[in-house]
Coordinates of C-alpha atoms in Angstrom, one line a residue:
Chain A
M1 CA -74.1 -102.4 335.3
R2 CA -73.2 -103.6 331.8
R3 CA -71.3 -100.4 331.2
L4 CA -69.3 -100.9 334.4
L5 CA -68.5 -104.5 333.3
I6 CA -67.3 -103.5 329.8
Q7 CA -65.2 -100.7 331.3
R8 CA -63.6 -103.2 333.7
L9 CA -63.0 -105.7 330.9
V10 CA -61.3 -103.1 328.6
S11 CA -59.1 -101.9 331.4
A12 CA -58.2 -105.6 332.2
V13 CA -57.1 -106.2 328.6
F14 CA -55.1 -103.0 328.7
V15 CA -53.4 -104.0 332.0
M16 CA -52.5 -107.3 330.4
L17 CA -51.0 -105.6 327.3
I18 CA -48.9 -103.3 329.4
A19 CA -47.9 -106.2 331.6
S20 CA -46.7 -108.2 328.7
F21 CA -44.8 -105.3 327.2
L22 CA -43.1 -104.5 330.5
S23 CA -42.1 -108.1 331.2
F24 CA -40.7 -108.2 327.7
L25 CA -38.8 -105.0 328.0
L26 CA -37.3 -106.1 331.3
L27 CA -36.1 -109.4 330.1
F28 CA -34.8 -108.0 326.8
Y29 CA -32.5 -105.7 328.6
A30 CA -31.5 -108.1 331.3
P31 CA -27.8 -108.7 331.7
G32 CA -26.4 -112.2 331.0
N33 CA -26.9 -114.4 328.0
P34 CA -29.6 -117.0 328.5
A35 CA -28.2 -119.2 325.8
E36 CA -25.0 -119.5 327.7
T37 CA -26.8 -120.4 330.9
I38 CA -29.1 -122.9 329.4
I39 CA -26.5 -124.7 327.3
R40 CA -24.2 -124.9 330.4
Q41 CA -27.1 -126.4 332.4
Q42 CA -28.0 -128.9 329.7
S43 CA -24.6 -130.2 328.9
G44 CA -22.7 -129.3 332.0
L45 CA -19.9 -127.7 330.0
D46 CA -19.0 -124.2 329.1
P47 CA -20.4 -123.6 325.6
T48 CA -18.3 -122.4 322.7
Y49 CA -19.1 -119.2 320.9
A50 CA -20.5 -121.1 317.8
E51 CA -22.8 -123.1 320.0
I52 CA -24.2 -119.9 321.6
E53 CA -24.7 -118.4 318.1
L54 CA -26.5 -121.5 316.9
F55 CA -28.8 -121.6 320.0
M56 CA -29.7 -118.0 319.7
K57 CA -30.5 -118.4 316.0
R58 CA -32.6 -121.4 316.6
H59 CA -34.6 -119.6 319.3
D60 CA -34.8 -116.2 317.4
L61 CA -32.9 -114.6 320.3
N62 CA -30.6 -112.5 318.0
R63 CA -33.4 -110.5 316.3
P64 CA -33.9 -106.8 317.1
F65 CA -36.1 -105.8 320.0
L66 CA -39.2 -104.7 318.2
V67 CA -39.2 -107.8 316.0
Q68 CA -38.9 -110.1 319.0
C69 CA -41.6 -108.2 320.8
L70 CA -44.0 -108.2 317.9
Q71 CA -43.3 -111.9 317.3
W72 CA -44.1 -112.6 320.9
L73 CA -47.4 -110.6 320.7
Y74 CA -48.3 -112.4 317.5
L75 CA -47.8 -115.8 319.1
L76 CA -49.6 -114.6 322.2
T77 CA -52.8 -113.7 320.2
H78 CA -52.6 -117.3 319.0
G79 CA -52.5 -118.7 322.5
K80 CA -48.8 -119.6 322.2
L81 CA -46.6 -118.4 325.0
G82 CA -43.4 -119.9 323.6
V83 CA -41.3 -122.8 324.7
S84 CA -39.3 -123.1 327.9
L85 CA -35.6 -122.9 327.2
R86 CA -34.9 -125.4 330.0
T87 CA -37.3 -128.2 329.3
G88 CA -38.3 -127.6 325.7
E89 CA -42.0 -127.8 326.6
P90 CA -44.5 -125.1 325.8
V91 CA -44.8 -122.6 328.6
L92 CA -48.6 -122.9 328.7
E93 CA -48.3 -126.7 329.3
E94 CA -45.7 -126.2 331.9
F95 CA -48.1 -123.9 333.6
T96 CA -51.2 -126.1 333.4
A97 CA -49.2 -129.1 334.5
R98 CA -48.3 -127.4 337.7
F99 CA -51.3 -125.2 338.3
G100 CA -53.3 -128.1 339.9
A101 CA -50.8 -128.4 342.8
T102 CA -50.8 -124.6 343.5
F103 CA -54.6 -124.5 343.2
Q104 CA -54.9 -127.3 345.7
L105 CA -52.6 -125.5 348.1
A106 CA -54.2 -122.1 347.7
V107 CA -57.8 -123.4 348.1
A108 CA -56.9 -125.5 351.1
A109 CA -55.2 -122.5 352.7
M110 CA -58.1 -120.1 351.9
A111 CA -60.6 -122.6 353.3
L112 CA -58.7 -123.0 356.5
S113 CA -58.4 -119.3 356.9
V114 CA -62.1 -118.8 356.4
I115 CA -63.1 -121.6 358.7
I116 CA -60.8 -120.2 361.5
G117 CA -60.7 -116.5 360.8
L118 CA -64.4 -115.9 360.2
P119 CA -65.9 -117.2 363.4
I120 CA -63.1 -115.8 365.6
G121 CA -63.5 -112.4 363.9
V122 CA -67.3 -112.4 364.5
F123 CA -66.9 -113.5 368.1
A124 CA -64.3 -110.8 368.8
A125 CA -66.7 -108.2 367.5
T126 CA -69.5 -109.3 369.7
K127 CA -67.3 -108.7 372.8
P128 CA -65.2 -105.7 371.9
N129 CA -62.4 -104.9 374.3
S130 CA -62.9 -108.1 376.2
L131 CA -59.9 -110.3 377.2
F132 CA -60.7 -112.5 374.2
D133 CA -60.7 -109.5 371.8
H134 CA -57.3 -108.4 373.1
I135 CA -55.8 -111.9 372.9
I136 CA -57.1 -112.2 369.3
R137 CA -55.6 -108.8 368.4
V138 CA -52.2 -109.8 369.7
V139 CA -52.3 -113.2 368.0
S140 CA -53.3 -111.7 364.7
L141 CA -50.7 -109.0 364.9
A142 CA -48.1 -111.8 365.5
G143 CA -49.6 -113.8 362.6
V144 CA -49.0 -111.0 360.1
S145 CA -45.5 -110.4 361.5
I146 CA -44.0 -113.9 361.0
P147 CA -42.2 -114.4 357.8
E148 CA -43.8 -117.2 355.9
F149 CA -40.6 -119.0 354.9
W150 CA -39.4 -119.0 358.4
L151 CA -42.7 -120.2 359.8
G152 CA -42.6 -123.0 357.3
L153 CA -39.2 -124.1 358.4
M154 CA -40.1 -123.9 362.1
L155 CA -43.2 -126.0 361.5
M156 CA -41.1 -128.5 359.7
L157 CA -38.7 -128.6 362.6
C158 CA -41.5 -129.1 365.1
F159 CA -43.9 -131.5 363.4
S160 CA -41.5 -133.4 361.1
L161 CA -38.2 -133.6 362.9
A162 CA -39.1 -133.4 366.6
L163 CA -42.5 -135.1 366.6
G164 CA -42.3 -137.1 363.4
W165 CA -46.0 -136.6 362.6
L166 CA -45.9 -135.2 359.1
P167 CA -43.6 -135.4 356.1
C168 CA -41.7 -132.2 355.4
F169 CA -41.2 -132.4 351.7
G170 CA -43.1 -133.8 348.7
H171 CA -46.6 -133.8 347.4
G172 CA -49.3 -136.4 347.0
T173 CA -51.1 -137.3 350.1
V174 CA -53.2 -135.2 352.5
R175 CA -50.4 -135.5 355.1
H176 CA -48.1 -133.7 352.7
L177 CA -50.5 -130.9 352.4
V178 CA -50.9 -130.0 356.1
L179 CA -47.7 -128.0 356.7
P180 CA -47.7 -125.9 353.5
M181 CA -51.4 -125.2 354.0
I182 CA -50.9 -124.0 357.6
T183 CA -47.9 -121.9 356.6
L184 CA -49.8 -120.2 353.8
A185 CA -53.0 -119.8 355.9
V186 CA -51.5 -118.1 359.0
G187 CA -51.1 -114.6 357.4
I188 CA -54.4 -114.7 355.6
T189 CA -56.3 -115.9 358.7
A190 CA -54.8 -113.1 360.7
S191 CA -55.8 -110.4 358.3
L192 CA -59.2 -111.9 357.6
M193 CA -60.0 -112.2 361.3
R194 CA -59.3 -108.5 361.9
F195 CA -61.1 -107.4 358.8
V196 CA -64.2 -109.4 359.8
R197 CA -64.0 -107.9 363.3
T198 CA -63.9 -104.3 362.0
S199 CA -66.7 -104.9 359.5
M200 CA -68.9 -106.7 362.0
L201 CA -68.4 -104.0 364.6
E202 CA -69.6 -101.4 362.2
V203 CA -72.7 -103.4 361.3
L204 CA -73.6 -104.2 364.9
N205 CA -73.9 -100.4 365.5
L206 CA -76.5 -100.0 362.8
D207 CA -80.2 -99.2 363.5
Y208 CA -81.6 -102.4 362.1
I209 CA -79.6 -104.4 364.7
K210 CA -81.1 -102.3 367.4
T211 CA -84.5 -103.0 366.0
A212 CA -83.8 -106.7 365.9
K213 CA -82.7 -106.5 369.6
A214 CA -85.8 -104.5 370.5
K215 CA -87.9 -107.1 368.8
G216 CA -86.5 -109.6 371.2
L217 CA -84.5 -111.8 368.7
R218 CA -81.9 -114.0 370.2
E219 CA -78.4 -112.7 370.2
V220 CA -77.2 -115.7 368.2
V221 CA -79.7 -115.1 365.4
I222 CA -78.9 -111.3 365.3
V223 CA -75.2 -111.8 365.0
W224 CA -74.9 -114.9 362.8
K225 CA -77.9 -114.3 360.6
H226 CA -78.8 -110.6 360.3
A227 CA -75.5 -108.9 361.0
L228 CA -73.1 -111.4 359.4
K229 CA -74.9 -111.1 356.0
N230 CA -74.1 -107.4 355.8
A231 CA -70.7 -107.7 357.4
L232 CA -69.5 -110.1 354.8
I233 CA -70.0 -107.8 351.9
P234 CA -66.8 -105.8 352.4
V235 CA -65.0 -109.0 353.3
V236 CA -65.7 -110.2 349.8
T237 CA -63.6 -107.3 348.4
I238 CA -60.5 -108.2 350.4
L239 CA -60.7 -111.8 349.1
G240 CA -59.6 -110.3 345.8
T241 CA -56.5 -108.8 347.3
Q242 CA -55.9 -111.9 349.3
V243 CA -55.5 -113.8 345.9
G244 CA -52.4 -111.7 345.3
H245 CA -51.2 -112.6 348.7
L246 CA -51.9 -116.3 348.1
L247 CA -49.9 -116.2 344.8
A248 CA -47.0 -114.4 346.4
G249 CA -47.1 -116.7 349.4
A250 CA -47.3 -119.8 347.1
V251 CA -44.0 -118.8 345.6
I252 CA -42.3 -118.8 348.9
V253 CA -44.1 -121.7 350.6
E254 CA -43.7 -123.9 347.5
T255 CA -40.0 -123.2 347.4
V256 CA -39.6 -124.0 351.1
F257 CA -41.6 -127.3 351.0
S258 CA -40.5 -128.3 347.5
W259 CA -44.2 -128.3 346.5
P260 CA -44.3 -128.9 342.7
G261 CA -46.5 -125.9 341.8
I262 CA -46.2 -122.9 339.6
G263 CA -44.5 -120.9 342.4
K264 CA -41.5 -123.2 342.7
F265 CA -41.2 -123.5 338.9
F266 CA -41.3 -119.7 338.6
V267 CA -38.4 -119.3 341.1
D268 CA -36.4 -122.1 339.4
S269 CA -36.9 -120.3 336.1
I270 CA -35.7 -117.1 337.5
Y271 CA -32.5 -118.8 338.7
A272 CA -32.0 -120.3 335.3
R273 CA -33.0 -117.1 333.4
D274 CA -35.6 -119.1 331.4
Y275 CA -37.0 -116.0 329.7
P276 CA -40.1 -117.4 328.0
V277 CA -41.3 -119.0 331.3
I278 CA -40.7 -115.9 333.3
Q279 CA -42.6 -113.8 330.7
G280 CA -45.4 -116.3 330.3
F281 CA -45.9 -116.9 334.0
V282 CA -45.9 -113.2 335.0
L283 CA -48.5 -112.7 332.3
I284 CA -50.7 -115.6 333.4
I285 CA -50.4 -114.7 337.0
A286 CA -51.3 -111.1 336.2
A287 CA -54.3 -112.4 334.2
I288 CA -55.5 -114.5 337.1
Y289 CA -55.1 -111.6 339.5
V290 CA -57.0 -109.3 337.2
L291 CA -59.7 -111.8 336.4
V292 CA -60.3 -112.7 340.1
N293 CA -60.6 -109.0 341.0
L294 CA -63.0 -108.5 338.1
L295 CA -65.1 -111.4 339.5
V296 CA -64.9 -109.9 342.9
D297 CA -66.2 -106.5 341.6
I298 CA -69.1 -108.3 339.9
L299 CA -69.9 -110.3 343.0
Y300 CA -69.8 -107.1 345.1
V301 CA -72.4 -105.4 342.9
Y302 CA -74.5 -108.5 343.0
L303 CA -74.3 -108.8 346.8
D304 CA -74.9 -105.2 347.6
P305 CA -78.0 -103.7 346.0
R306 CA -76.9 -100.2 347.1
V307 CA -74.0 -100.3 344.7
R308 CA -76.2 -101.5 341.9
Y309 CA -78.8 -98.7 342.3
E310 CA -76.1 -96.1 342.6
G311 CA -74.5 -97.3 339.4
R312 CA -77.8 -97.0 337.6
S313 CA -78.7 -93.5 338.4
Chain B
M1 CA -65.6 -96.7 371.7
Y2 CA -63.3 -94.0 370.2
I3 CA -61.8 -93.3 373.6
L4 CA -61.2 -97.0 374.3
E5 CA -59.4 -97.2 370.9
V6 CA -57.3 -94.3 371.8
T7 CA -56.1 -95.7 375.1
R8 CA -55.4 -99.1 373.5
G9 CA -53.6 -97.2 370.6
K10 CA -51.4 -95.4 373.1
K11 CA -50.4 -98.7 374.7
M12 CA -49.4 -100.2 371.3
L13 CA -47.7 -97.0 370.3
L14 CA -45.6 -97.1 373.4
T15 CA -44.7 -100.8 373.1
G16 CA -43.9 -100.4 369.4
S17 CA -41.8 -97.3 370.0
I18 CA -39.8 -98.9 372.8
L19 CA -39.0 -102.0 370.6
I20 CA -38.1 -99.9 367.6
F21 CA -35.9 -97.7 369.8
G22 CA -34.2 -100.9 371.0
F23 CA -33.6 -102.1 367.5
M24 CA -32.3 -98.6 366.5
A25 CA -29.9 -98.7 369.4
L26 CA -28.7 -102.2 368.4
A27 CA -28.0 -100.8 364.9
V28 CA -26.2 -97.7 366.0
F29 CA -24.1 -99.3 368.8
A30 CA -23.6 -102.6 367.0
P31 CA -19.8 -102.6 367.3
F32 CA -20.1 -102.1 371.1
I33 CA -22.9 -104.6 371.7
A34 CA -21.7 -107.4 369.5
P35 CA -19.1 -109.5 371.4
Y36 CA -17.4 -110.8 368.2
D37 CA -16.7 -109.6 364.7
P38 CA -19.7 -110.7 362.7
D39 CA -17.5 -111.8 359.8
D40 CA -14.8 -113.6 361.8
V41 CA -14.6 -117.1 360.5
K42 CA -13.4 -119.7 363.0
V43 CA -13.7 -123.2 361.5
E44 CA -12.9 -125.0 364.7
E45 CA -15.8 -123.3 366.4
R46 CA -18.4 -124.1 363.8
L47 CA -22.0 -125.0 364.6
L48 CA -21.6 -124.6 368.4
P49 CA -24.9 -124.7 370.3
P50 CA -26.0 -121.6 372.3
G51 CA -23.9 -121.4 375.4
E52 CA -21.8 -119.3 377.7
H53 CA -19.4 -117.9 375.0
H54 CA -21.8 -117.7 372.2
L55 CA -25.2 -116.5 373.3
M56 CA -27.0 -117.8 370.2
G57 CA -24.3 -120.3 369.1
T58 CA -22.2 -120.2 366.0
D59 CA -23.1 -120.8 362.3
G60 CA -21.6 -123.1 359.6
F61 CA -18.5 -120.9 359.4
G62 CA -18.0 -120.6 363.1
R63 CA -19.2 -117.0 363.2
D64 CA -21.0 -115.8 366.3
I65 CA -24.7 -115.7 365.5
F66 CA -25.6 -113.1 368.2
S67 CA -23.1 -110.7 366.7
R68 CA -24.4 -111.3 363.2
V69 CA -28.0 -110.7 364.3
V70 CA -27.0 -107.4 366.0
F71 CA -25.2 -106.2 362.9
G72 CA -28.0 -107.5 360.7
T73 CA -30.2 -104.9 362.3
R74 CA -28.3 -102.3 360.3
Y75 CA -29.0 -104.0 357.0
S76 CA -32.7 -105.0 357.5
L77 CA -33.9 -101.8 359.2
F78 CA -31.8 -99.4 357.1
L79 CA -32.8 -101.0 353.8
A80 CA -36.5 -101.0 354.8
L81 CA -36.4 -97.4 355.9
V82 CA -34.6 -96.3 352.7
V83 CA -37.2 -98.1 350.5
V84 CA -40.1 -96.8 352.4
S85 CA -38.8 -93.2 352.5
I86 CA -38.2 -93.2 348.7
N87 CA -41.7 -94.6 348.1
L88 CA -43.3 -92.1 350.5
L89 CA -41.6 -89.1 349.0
L90 CA -42.2 -90.2 345.5
G91 CA -45.8 -91.1 346.2
L92 CA -46.5 -87.9 348.1
M93 CA -45.0 -85.7 345.3
I94 CA -46.8 -87.4 342.4
G95 CA -50.0 -87.8 344.4
S96 CA -50.0 -84.1 345.4
I97 CA -49.5 -83.0 341.8
A98 CA -52.3 -85.3 340.6
G99 CA -54.7 -84.1 343.3
Y100 CA -53.8 -80.5 343.2
F101 CA -53.8 -79.8 339.5
G102 CA -56.5 -82.4 338.5
G103 CA -57.6 -82.6 334.9
L104 CA -55.4 -84.3 332.3
I105 CA -52.3 -84.8 334.6
D106 CA -54.5 -86.3 337.2
E107 CA -56.1 -88.6 334.7
L108 CA -52.8 -89.7 333.3
I109 CA -51.2 -90.4 336.6
M110 CA -54.1 -92.3 338.0
R111 CA -54.4 -94.5 335.0
I112 CA -50.8 -95.5 335.4
V113 CA -51.4 -96.1 339.1
D114 CA -54.4 -98.2 338.4
I115 CA -52.5 -100.4 336.0
L116 CA -49.6 -100.8 338.4
L117 CA -52.0 -101.6 341.2
A118 CA -53.2 -104.6 339.2
F119 CA -49.9 -106.4 339.6
P120 CA -49.2 -108.7 342.5
N121 CA -46.1 -106.8 343.6
I122 CA -43.9 -109.5 345.1
I123 CA -44.1 -111.4 341.8
L124 CA -42.9 -108.4 339.9
A125 CA -40.2 -107.7 342.5
L126 CA -39.0 -111.3 342.2
C127 CA -39.0 -110.9 338.4
I128 CA -37.0 -107.6 338.5
V129 CA -34.4 -108.9 340.9
G130 CA -34.2 -112.2 339.2
V131 CA -33.7 -110.7 335.8
L132 CA -31.4 -107.8 336.7
G133 CA -29.4 -109.9 339.0
P134 CA -29.3 -110.0 342.8
S135 CA -27.8 -106.9 344.4
V136 CA -28.8 -104.3 346.9
Q137 CA -29.5 -101.6 344.3
N138 CA -31.8 -104.0 342.3
L139 CA -33.5 -105.0 345.5
I140 CA -34.3 -101.3 346.2
L141 CA -35.3 -100.7 342.6
A142 CA -37.7 -103.7 342.7
L143 CA -39.4 -102.6 345.9
V144 CA -39.7 -99.0 344.7
A145 CA -41.0 -100.0 341.2
L146 CA -44.4 -100.7 342.6
G147 CA -44.2 -99.4 346.1
W148 CA -44.8 -95.7 345.4
V149 CA -48.2 -96.5 343.8
G150 CA -50.1 -97.0 347.1
Y151 CA -48.8 -93.7 348.5
T152 CA -49.7 -91.8 345.3
R153 CA -53.3 -93.0 345.6
V154 CA -53.7 -92.1 349.2
S155 CA -51.9 -88.7 348.9
R156 CA -54.2 -87.8 346.0
G157 CA -57.2 -88.5 348.1
L158 CA -55.9 -86.5 351.0
V159 CA -54.9 -83.6 348.8
L160 CA -58.4 -83.5 347.2
S161 CA -60.0 -83.0 350.6
I162 CA -57.3 -80.5 351.8
K163 CA -57.5 -78.4 348.7
E164 CA -61.1 -77.5 349.3
Q165 CA -60.4 -76.0 352.7
G166 CA -60.5 -72.3 353.4
F167 CA -56.8 -71.8 354.2
I168 CA -55.8 -72.9 350.7
G169 CA -58.1 -70.4 349.2
A170 CA -56.6 -67.8 351.5
A171 CA -53.1 -68.7 350.4
K172 CA -54.1 -68.4 346.8
A173 CA -55.8 -65.0 347.4
L174 CA -52.6 -63.8 349.0
G175 CA -50.8 -64.6 345.8
G176 CA -49.0 -67.9 346.7
S177 CA -47.7 -69.8 343.8
N178 CA -48.8 -73.4 343.1
M179 CA -45.4 -74.7 344.1
Y180 CA -45.5 -72.7 347.4
I181 CA -49.0 -73.9 348.2
I182 CA -48.1 -77.5 347.6
M183 CA -44.9 -77.5 349.6
R184 CA -46.0 -75.2 352.4
H185 CA -49.7 -76.1 352.9
I186 CA -50.7 -79.3 351.1
I187 CA -47.8 -81.6 351.9
P188 CA -47.5 -80.8 355.6
N189 CA -51.2 -81.5 356.0
A190 CA -51.2 -84.7 354.0
F191 CA -48.1 -86.0 355.9
P192 CA -49.5 -87.3 359.2
P193 CA -51.9 -89.9 357.8
L194 CA -49.3 -91.0 355.3
L195 CA -46.9 -91.6 358.2
V196 CA -49.3 -94.3 359.5
L197 CA -49.3 -96.0 356.1
A198 CA -45.5 -95.7 355.9
T199 CA -45.0 -97.3 359.4
L200 CA -47.1 -100.3 358.4
H201 CA -45.3 -100.4 355.1
V202 CA -41.9 -100.7 356.9
S203 CA -43.0 -104.0 358.3
H204 CA -44.1 -105.3 354.9
T205 CA -40.8 -104.1 353.4
I206 CA -38.7 -105.9 356.1
L207 CA -40.6 -109.1 355.3
S208 CA -40.1 -108.6 351.5
I209 CA -36.4 -108.0 351.9
A210 CA -36.0 -111.0 354.1
A211 CA -38.0 -113.2 351.8
L212 CA -36.1 -112.1 348.7
S213 CA -32.7 -112.5 350.5
F214 CA -33.8 -115.9 351.7
L215 CA -34.5 -117.0 348.1
G216 CA -31.0 -115.8 347.2
L217 CA -32.3 -112.8 345.2
G218 CA -31.7 -110.0 347.7
V219 CA -28.8 -109.2 350.0
Q220 CA -26.1 -111.8 349.3
A221 CA -24.7 -114.4 351.6
P222 CA -21.7 -113.2 353.6
T223 CA -23.6 -110.1 354.6
P224 CA -25.2 -110.6 358.0
E225 CA -28.7 -109.7 356.8
W226 CA -31.3 -111.8 358.6
G227 CA -32.9 -113.3 355.4
A228 CA -29.5 -114.1 354.0
M229 CA -28.4 -115.7 357.3
L230 CA -31.5 -118.0 357.1
S231 CA -30.7 -118.8 353.5
E232 CA -27.2 -119.8 354.5
G233 CA -28.3 -121.7 357.6
K234 CA -31.0 -123.7 355.7
Q235 CA -28.7 -126.6 355.0
F236 CA -28.2 -127.1 358.8
I237 CA -31.8 -127.0 359.7
F238 CA -32.2 -130.6 360.6
T239 CA -28.8 -131.1 362.2
H240 CA -28.3 -127.7 364.0
P241 CA -31.7 -125.9 364.2
H242 CA -30.3 -123.2 366.5
V243 CA -28.8 -121.6 363.3
M244 CA -32.3 -120.9 362.0
I245 CA -34.0 -119.7 365.2
S246 CA -32.5 -116.3 366.2
P247 CA -32.5 -114.6 362.8
G248 CA -36.1 -115.6 362.2
L249 CA -37.1 -114.3 365.7
A250 CA -35.3 -111.0 364.9
I251 CA -37.3 -110.6 361.7
T252 CA -40.6 -111.4 363.5
L253 CA -39.9 -109.0 366.4
S254 CA -38.8 -106.1 364.2
V255 CA -41.9 -106.5 362.0
L256 CA -44.1 -106.8 365.0
S257 CA -42.7 -103.6 366.5
F258 CA -43.4 -101.6 363.4
N259 CA -46.9 -103.1 363.1
L260 CA -47.6 -102.1 366.8
L261 CA -46.4 -98.6 366.1
G262 CA -48.4 -98.3 362.9
E263 CA -51.6 -99.7 364.5
G264 CA -51.1 -97.5 367.5
L265 CA -50.7 -94.4 365.4
R266 CA -53.8 -95.3 363.5
D267 CA -55.9 -95.7 366.6
V268 CA -54.7 -92.4 368.1
L269 CA -55.1 -90.6 364.8
D270 CA -58.3 -88.6 364.4
P271 CA -61.2 -90.5 362.8
R272 CA -61.4 -88.1 359.9
A273 CA -58.0 -88.9 358.7
R274 CA -58.7 -92.6 359.3
E275 CA -61.6 -92.4 356.9
V276 CA -59.5 -91.0 354.1
L277 CA -56.9 -93.7 354.7
N278 CA -59.6 -96.3 354.6
V279 CA -57.7 -98.5 356.9

C-alpha cells in the first residue's frame, strides 16, 4: 500500500516535470513575438523596435533557451510561476483569484450530475431492456453528442431570451449559476448514468444478490443498499477522468457564459500570447488532474478491500 | 442478456450507418445538393429567416446557410476521419511493437504513454493551437499529439493476448520474420476491436474540432466548417437565432451517428474482445 503510494507520487512529480518542460519548449518555439502583442495591447499603438527590445530585456525574453528554461524551473521550485505579461500580476495569484469561480461551477455541475445520473442509472439497471432503459439510453447518447458550447448558447436563447427567466452572462448570484451548471453537467450526467447502469447490472448478477433475494429481502434494500455499495466502486474511478472532462468543459462553458474563472482567463491568455500564464496554468491544471487521480487511486484501494489484499501479497 | 444486446446493437448499427452514409453522400455530392455557392456573399439578402428560397435562412453575409451546412460536412467529417486514421495507425504500430517485443522497448513506450495520458487533452490541444497559431495543420497536430496514446495502450493489450495464441507460434516455427508476423498476423487480429474505439473517437474528434473552431483556434472563419460558422454567427444569436441552429444540429447529428455506430459495433462484437477493450 505504501509502496504503491510512493510509486504514484514519484510518477506524479515526473509527469509534472515533463509537463513543465513540454509547455516551455512549445512556447519558446512559438511563432510571433509576445512583446509586440502585449505592448500593442497595452498602448494601442504599434511598438517601435527599441520598445520591443526594452520589453524583452526587462522580462528576460532575450536569453537563450536553456537559461530561460532553468530560470523558470528555479523560480518554480520557489513557488513562483512568473508574472502575467498582460496584467503584471503573479500567475499564481491570477490563478487563485479565479479558481473559486471555476470550483463553484465544477462542484455544482458534478453534484447535479450525481443527483440525476446516479438514481437514473440504478433504476435503468433494475429494469434492463424495459422502455425506460431504452429511453435513457437514447437520451444519454444524445447527451454526449451535443457540443457543450452550442448547448450553452441554445439554453441562453431559450431561458434568457425567450422566457426571460435567467440571466445569460455574469457571475454572482445563484441565478447566474444555473445555465452554466446545466451546460457543464449534461455530458457528465449522460456518461455517469450509463456507467452506473453497466456497473450495477454486473453486480446484480452476482451470487450474493441472489442470496439476498432468497433470504426474502425487499427489492429496494437489495438494490439501494447491498448492490449499490459494490456498484459504486468502479464509478469512483471514472470520477477521476471526469475531472479532466470538467476542466476542459469549464474552458468552453466559461468562455460562452463569460464566467470569470480560470478557463476563460486561459483562453484569453492564449489569444494574447501571455506566455507565463499559459505555462503556469497548464502546469497547475496538470497538477490538479494528477493529484485528483492520485486521490481516486487511494480512495479505490480504501473502498475495495480486494485491491488492498492483492497489493499486499 | 448477450443476445438482447446483440439485437439492440444491430439496430443502433443500422441507424448509425444510414445516418453516416447520408452525411457521406452530402459531402461527396455537395455541389449537386447545395442550391447556392456556399461562399457567395449577397449583402442585400443578409440574415433572412428560413423560407422558401433559403431553407435554413442566410447568415450575416447573405450566404445560404443550408449550402454552407452541406459543404461543411466535407470539412468536419474529413478532418475528423483524417485525425482518427492517423491516431489509429500510429497507435496500432507503436502498440504492436511494444506488445510484441516487450522488454525495454515496451517499458519505454508505456512510460511515455502513461505520462501523456496524465494530461487533460483538450487543454493541451488548446495550448498547441493557441501557441502555434490557428490553422488546419496545427489543428490536426494538436489532436494527434495526444490522440495516439489511447490506441497504443489498447493495441498493446490486444497484442499481448494475441501473441500467446497457437497460430503465432506456428508462424514463428515456419520461419516468419518479426515484421511479417506483426503485419500479417498481429495487426489484422487486433484491428476489429480497435475499429470500435476509432468509431467512438470520431465523434469525440468532431466535437473537439468544432469546439476549437468555435473558439477561433481551429478552422478559420470564411470556411464553411460548422464550428467556424457558429463562431461567426455568435454575434447574431439574440437578433437572428436561426443562424446558430442548423450548424449546431448538424454537429449533434453527425456526432450522434458515429456514437450509434460505435456503440452498435461494440454490442455486436464478441464479449472476449469487449473485455480487452474494457469499454
